Structures are given as structure tokens and as C-alpha cells.
Amino acid sequence: MSVIGAGLVEAVRLLVTGDPEVVNIMLRTLQVSGTATCVAVLIGVPAGTFLALTRFFGRGLVVSVVNFGMGLPPVVVGLVTWLCLTRYGPLGFLGLLYTPTAMIIAQAIIAAPIIAGFTIAAIQAVSPKLRLQMLALGANRWQYLWLLLREARLGILAAVIAGFGGAVSEVGASSMVGGNVRGYTRVATTATVLEVSKGNFEMATALSIILLLIAFAITAALTYLQQRGRQPA
């Protein structure tokens, strides 16, 4: 408990004084995880919508792969991304290894299946009778998709929340492809692991508390948007 208490005090001190390094780390965390979540949304929501509404040979296998990806070990994602971006890998010519972009790619790969899986469930939860009613009222294809997404918006926002949680909490892949370079690719999770390895548990606890506060604030904002759109019972 003494370590937790000291970490809480240190977190308050860092927040009050606006420690430049901690501010830099947290801003980079938001930049990397926020961008990765946006990329994952652009991939996961259309993919989940397509899989929820389309029937084709092998669809069950594809959905199984998406569901499997929801629990994909981050260290495996990091290894595959590293192998692709390393100098002798297929994408090595891009020179992205040990950059924030590489971290965004890895986190987006982790978050995209989560968002796609939740989106599939959200759209399939919409009553088939309501879908038929939309078509019966003369909605064209785009209007139908828009109305369907509006009906499933609570579940889709839950997908975004879960995707952001998967991205911002990731450490293995980020460390592997980002290198934890001070002032460049160091984010809250990798900085926490570094402080633990140095035996500086108070600082590690403080960084964890600040990260939790930031993640909670963003999740609370998304939850507010979700619950504001909840239909009355």
C-alpha cells in the first residue's frame, strides 16, 4: 500500500506541476492510440457491417477469424508487424520501424477485429422486421445502411470504446515496433514497464494512475454519447 500511496502522491505532483516529460508521454499516448482507434473504426465498422448483412461461401470462417482476432495476443501482432517493417521485410523500404506510425499500425491491427466483431453483433441485433420496414418504406441502399447504423449506434459506440481500450492498454507490440525511444516513441504503457524494470515503482504507479485517469475520461465521454442516444424503455 505504501507504494500505491507514494505513486498517488507522485501522480498528483506530476499533474499539478505539469511535468514536461510526462505531458509529452501522455500526449503521444493519445496521439498514437487515438489515431489507431480511428483507423480501426474506418476498417472495422465497414467490415463488420458487410459481414453482418452479406451471405457468401466461407462467411462463417471469416467471422470466426474476426472473432479470433478479438483475442489476438498483442505480442504476436508486434512480431508480425516488426517482421513486415524490418529492413529486410516486405515493407522495410518505408522506413517505419521504431516510429509512432509503426505503433499506430500495430495498435490498429489489434483494435480493428474488436470493432468489427462488436459491429457484427450490433447490426445483427437489429430486428429483421425493422429492416424489412425500412425497405418497405422505399429506402434506397444508402438510406437503408444509414438507418441501420443509426439503429445499431449504441453497439457500435461500444465497439469504439472496446477498440480504444484495446489500443491504449497495449504494451508488447508498441514496445516491439516502437522501441520505447525517449521523446519519440515512448508512451504511457511502455514508460511504465521501463520504470518497473528500473525499480522505480512510485513513478510506474504514478504513470499508471495518470493513464487510467485519461482512459477513464475518454471512455466516459464516449459512454455519455452512447447513453444519450439510448432509446427510452
Short mmCIF file of C-alpha atoms in Angstrom, two decimals:
data_model
loop_
_atom_site.label_atom_id
_atom_site.label_comp_id
_atom_site.label_asym_id
_atom_site.label_seq_id
_atom_site.Cartn_x
_atom_site.Cartn_y
_atom_site.Cartn_z
CA MET A 1 0.00 0.00 0.00
CA SER A 2 2.93 2.34 0.65
CA VAL A 3 3.98 2.08 -2.99
CA ILE A 4 0.45 2.82 -4.18
CA GLY A 5 0.16 5.77 -1.80
CA ALA A 6 3.53 7.15 -2.90
CA GLY A 7 2.52 6.65 -6.52
CA LEU A 8 -0.73 8.55 -5.96
CA VAL A 9 1.18 11.44 -4.38
CA GLU A 10 3.66 11.42 -7.26
CA ALA A 11 0.82 11.39 -9.80
CA VAL A 12 -0.74 14.45 -8.16
CA ARG A 13 2.63 16.21 -8.16
CA LEU A 14 3.24 15.45 -11.83
CA LEU A 15 -0.24 16.68 -12.77
CA VAL A 16 -0.02 19.85 -10.69
CA THR A 17 3.47 20.79 -11.88
CA GLY A 18 2.78 19.75 -15.48
CA ASP A 19 5.99 17.73 -15.76
CA PRO A 20 7.12 18.22 -19.41
CA GLU A 21 8.23 14.63 -19.96
CA VAL A 22 5.04 13.15 -18.53
CA VAL A 23 2.92 15.58 -20.56
CA ASN A 24 4.86 14.58 -23.68
CA ILE A 25 4.35 10.88 -22.94
CA MET A 26 0.61 11.27 -22.36
CA LEU A 27 0.10 13.42 -25.45
CA ARG A 28 1.94 10.86 -27.55
CA THR A 29 -0.19 8.12 -25.98
CA LEU A 30 -3.34 9.94 -27.03
CA GLN A 31 -1.95 10.65 -30.49
CA VAL A 32 -0.91 7.06 -31.17
CA SER A 33 -3.89 5.27 -29.60
CA GLY A 34 -6.42 7.84 -30.83
CA THR A 35 -5.17 7.61 -34.41
CA ALA A 36 -5.02 3.81 -34.23
CA THR A 37 -8.61 3.73 -32.98
CA CYS A 38 -9.79 6.00 -35.81
CA VAL A 39 -8.04 3.79 -38.37
CA ALA A 40 -9.55 0.69 -36.77
CA VAL A 41 -13.03 2.27 -36.90
CA LEU A 42 -12.60 3.04 -40.61
CA ILE A 43 -11.71 -0.61 -41.18
CA GLY A 44 -13.77 -2.41 -38.56
CA VAL A 45 -17.18 -0.76 -38.93
CA PRO A 46 -17.48 -1.25 -42.73
CA ALA A 47 -16.07 -4.77 -42.46
CA GLY A 48 -18.44 -5.67 -39.63
CA THR A 49 -21.40 -4.16 -41.48
CA PHE A 50 -20.55 -6.12 -44.61
CA LEU A 51 -20.20 -9.40 -42.72
CA ALA A 52 -23.43 -8.81 -40.81
CA LEU A 53 -25.51 -8.15 -43.93
CA THR A 54 -23.91 -10.34 -46.58
CA ARG A 55 -24.13 -14.07 -47.09
CA PHE A 56 -21.40 -15.81 -49.09
CA PHE A 57 -19.47 -19.07 -49.15
CA GLY A 58 -16.94 -19.12 -46.33
CA ARG A 59 -18.60 -16.31 -44.37
CA GLY A 60 -18.64 -18.40 -41.19
CA LEU A 61 -14.89 -18.91 -41.47
CA VAL A 62 -14.29 -15.18 -41.97
CA VAL A 63 -16.44 -14.31 -38.94
CA SER A 64 -14.56 -16.91 -36.92
CA VAL A 65 -11.28 -15.28 -37.94
CA VAL A 66 -12.63 -11.88 -36.84
CA ASN A 67 -13.72 -13.29 -33.50
CA PHE A 68 -10.34 -14.97 -33.13
CA GLY A 69 -8.69 -11.64 -33.87
CA MET A 70 -10.56 -10.05 -30.97
CA GLY A 71 -8.33 -12.02 -28.61
CA LEU A 72 -5.18 -12.00 -30.71
CA PRO A 73 -2.06 -11.84 -28.48
CA PRO A 74 -0.53 -8.35 -28.88
CA VAL A 75 2.99 -9.74 -28.82
CA VAL A 76 2.18 -11.81 -31.92
CA VAL A 77 0.84 -8.70 -33.66
CA GLY A 78 4.01 -6.89 -32.68
CA LEU A 79 6.21 -9.67 -34.04
CA VAL A 80 4.37 -9.87 -37.37
CA THR A 81 4.40 -6.08 -37.73
CA TRP A 82 8.10 -5.98 -36.87
CA LEU A 83 8.89 -8.68 -39.46
CA CYS A 84 6.96 -6.73 -42.10
CA LEU A 85 8.57 -3.38 -41.29
CA THR A 86 12.11 -4.52 -40.59
CA ARG A 87 14.78 -3.52 -43.08
CA TYR A 88 14.60 -6.84 -44.92
CA GLY A 89 10.83 -7.24 -44.63
CA PRO A 90 8.28 -6.67 -47.41
CA LEU A 91 7.58 -3.12 -46.15
CA GLY A 92 11.06 -2.32 -44.96
CA PHE A 93 11.57 0.21 -47.74
CA LEU A 94 9.07 2.50 -45.98
CA GLY A 95 11.42 3.00 -43.06
CA LEU A 96 8.62 2.94 -40.49
CA LEU A 97 10.14 0.69 -37.85
CA TYR A 98 10.68 2.35 -34.46
CA THR A 99 8.39 5.26 -35.33
CA PRO A 100 4.98 6.31 -33.99
CA THR A 101 3.49 5.23 -37.32
CA ALA A 102 4.61 1.66 -36.71
CA MET A 103 2.94 1.77 -33.30
CA ILE A 104 -0.26 3.08 -34.86
CA ILE A 105 -0.24 0.22 -37.37
CA ALA A 106 0.23 -2.40 -34.65
CA GLN A 107 -2.46 -0.93 -32.40
CA ALA A 108 -4.89 -0.58 -35.32
CA ILE A 109 -4.39 -4.26 -36.16
CA ILE A 110 -5.25 -5.11 -32.54
CA ALA A 111 -8.30 -2.83 -32.36
CA ALA A 112 -9.83 -3.48 -35.81
CA PRO A 113 -11.07 -7.05 -35.13
CA ILE A 114 -12.55 -5.91 -31.80
CA ILE A 115 -14.52 -3.15 -33.50
CA ALA A 116 -15.54 -5.42 -36.39
CA GLY A 117 -16.74 -8.17 -34.05
CA PHE A 118 -18.80 -5.79 -31.93
CA THR A 119 -20.23 -4.18 -35.07
CA ILE A 120 -21.36 -7.55 -36.42
CA ALA A 121 -23.16 -8.28 -33.16
CA ALA A 122 -24.72 -4.80 -33.00
CA ILE A 123 -26.14 -4.91 -36.52
CA GLN A 124 -27.38 -8.47 -36.22
CA ALA A 125 -29.20 -7.44 -33.03
CA VAL A 126 -31.39 -5.04 -35.02
CA SER A 127 -34.81 -6.62 -35.55
CA PRO A 128 -35.21 -8.18 -39.03
CA LYS A 129 -38.75 -6.78 -39.06
CA LEU A 130 -37.36 -3.27 -38.74
CA ARG A 131 -35.03 -3.92 -41.67
CA LEU A 132 -37.96 -5.04 -43.80
CA GLN A 133 -39.93 -1.98 -42.75
CA MET A 134 -37.10 0.31 -43.91
CA LEU A 135 -37.14 -1.32 -47.34
CA ALA A 136 -40.94 -1.32 -47.47
CA LEU A 137 -40.94 2.45 -46.89
CA GLY A 138 -38.82 2.89 -50.00
CA ALA A 139 -35.34 3.41 -48.53
CA ASN A 140 -32.59 3.04 -51.10
CA ARG A 141 -29.39 1.14 -50.36
CA TRP A 142 -27.51 4.05 -48.75
CA GLN A 143 -30.51 5.22 -46.77
CA TYR A 144 -31.02 1.67 -45.56
CA LEU A 145 -27.40 1.41 -44.40
CA TRP A 146 -27.55 4.79 -42.70
CA LEU A 147 -30.77 3.97 -40.84
CA LEU A 148 -29.42 0.56 -39.89
CA LEU A 149 -26.24 2.07 -38.47
CA ARG A 150 -28.33 4.60 -36.54
CA GLU A 151 -30.34 1.79 -35.00
CA ALA A 152 -27.15 -0.07 -34.09
CA ARG A 153 -25.29 3.03 -32.88
CA LEU A 154 -25.26 2.00 -29.23
CA GLY A 155 -23.49 -1.23 -30.04
CA ILE A 156 -21.14 0.49 -32.48
CA LEU A 157 -20.15 3.04 -29.84
CA ALA A 158 -19.49 0.11 -27.52
CA ALA A 159 -17.24 -1.25 -30.27
CA VAL A 160 -15.32 2.04 -30.40
CA ILE A 161 -14.92 2.05 -26.61
CA ALA A 162 -13.64 -1.52 -26.63
CA GLY A 163 -11.32 -0.80 -29.55
CA PHE A 164 -9.83 2.23 -27.83
CA GLY A 165 -9.36 0.21 -24.66
CA GLY A 166 -7.50 -2.48 -26.60
CA ALA A 167 -5.26 0.10 -28.25
CA VAL A 168 -4.41 2.34 -25.29
CA SER A 169 -3.67 -0.59 -22.96
CA GLU A 170 -1.34 -2.36 -25.38
CA VAL A 171 2.34 -2.60 -24.44
CA GLY A 172 4.04 -5.60 -26.09
CA ALA A 173 3.50 -4.65 -29.73
CA SER A 174 4.14 -0.95 -29.09
CA SER A 175 7.45 -1.69 -27.42
CA MET A 176 8.47 -4.13 -30.12
CA VAL A 177 7.81 -1.92 -33.14
CA GLY A 178 8.29 1.46 -31.43
CA GLY A 179 11.44 0.76 -29.47
CA ASN A 180 10.37 2.91 -26.49
CA VAL A 181 12.59 5.79 -27.65
CA ARG A 182 12.51 8.68 -25.19
CA GLY A 183 10.84 11.77 -26.63
CA TYR A 184 9.79 9.95 -29.81
CA THR A 185 8.00 6.63 -29.34
CA ARG A 186 7.69 6.34 -25.57
CA VAL A 187 4.06 6.09 -24.49
CA ALA A 188 2.44 5.59 -21.09
CA THR A 189 2.43 1.79 -21.12
CA THR A 190 5.99 1.35 -22.33
CA ALA A 191 7.20 4.07 -19.93
CA THR A 192 5.52 2.23 -17.05
CA VAL A 193 7.22 -1.04 -17.95
CA LEU A 194 10.56 0.78 -18.17
CA GLU A 195 10.14 2.32 -14.72
CA VAL A 196 9.25 -1.07 -13.25
CA SER A 197 12.37 -2.62 -14.78
CA LYS A 198 14.41 0.18 -13.16
CA GLY A 199 12.79 -0.49 -9.78
CA ASN A 200 11.15 2.94 -9.73
CA PHE A 201 7.76 1.65 -8.62
CA GLU A 202 6.48 5.02 -7.41
CA MET A 203 6.92 6.59 -10.85
CA ALA A 204 5.47 3.49 -12.53
CA THR A 205 2.42 3.69 -10.26
CA ALA A 206 2.06 7.42 -10.94
CA LEU A 207 2.17 6.89 -14.71
CA SER A 208 -0.40 4.09 -14.39
CA ILE A 209 -2.74 6.31 -12.38
CA ILE A 210 -2.47 9.16 -14.88
CA LEU A 211 -3.07 6.74 -17.77
CA LEU A 212 -6.14 5.36 -16.00
CA LEU A 213 -7.49 8.87 -15.46
CA ILE A 214 -7.05 9.77 -19.13
CA ALA A 215 -8.53 6.48 -20.36
CA PHE A 216 -11.48 6.89 -17.99
CA ALA A 217 -12.13 10.45 -19.17
CA ILE A 218 -12.22 9.39 -22.83
CA THR A 219 -14.31 6.30 -22.09
CA ALA A 220 -16.73 8.40 -20.01
CA ALA A 221 -17.15 10.86 -22.89
CA LEU A 222 -17.88 8.03 -25.33
CA THR A 223 -20.23 6.43 -22.82
CA TYR A 224 -22.10 9.73 -22.48
CA LEU A 225 -22.60 9.85 -26.24
CA GLN A 226 -23.75 6.24 -26.19
CA GLN A 227 -26.23 6.60 -23.34
CA ARG A 228 -27.54 9.93 -24.61
CA GLY A 229 -28.72 8.12 -27.73
CA ARG A 230 -30.33 5.29 -25.77
CA GLN A 231 -33.98 4.79 -26.61
CA PRO A 232 -36.34 5.17 -23.65
CA ALA A 233 -37.79 1.94 -22.36
#
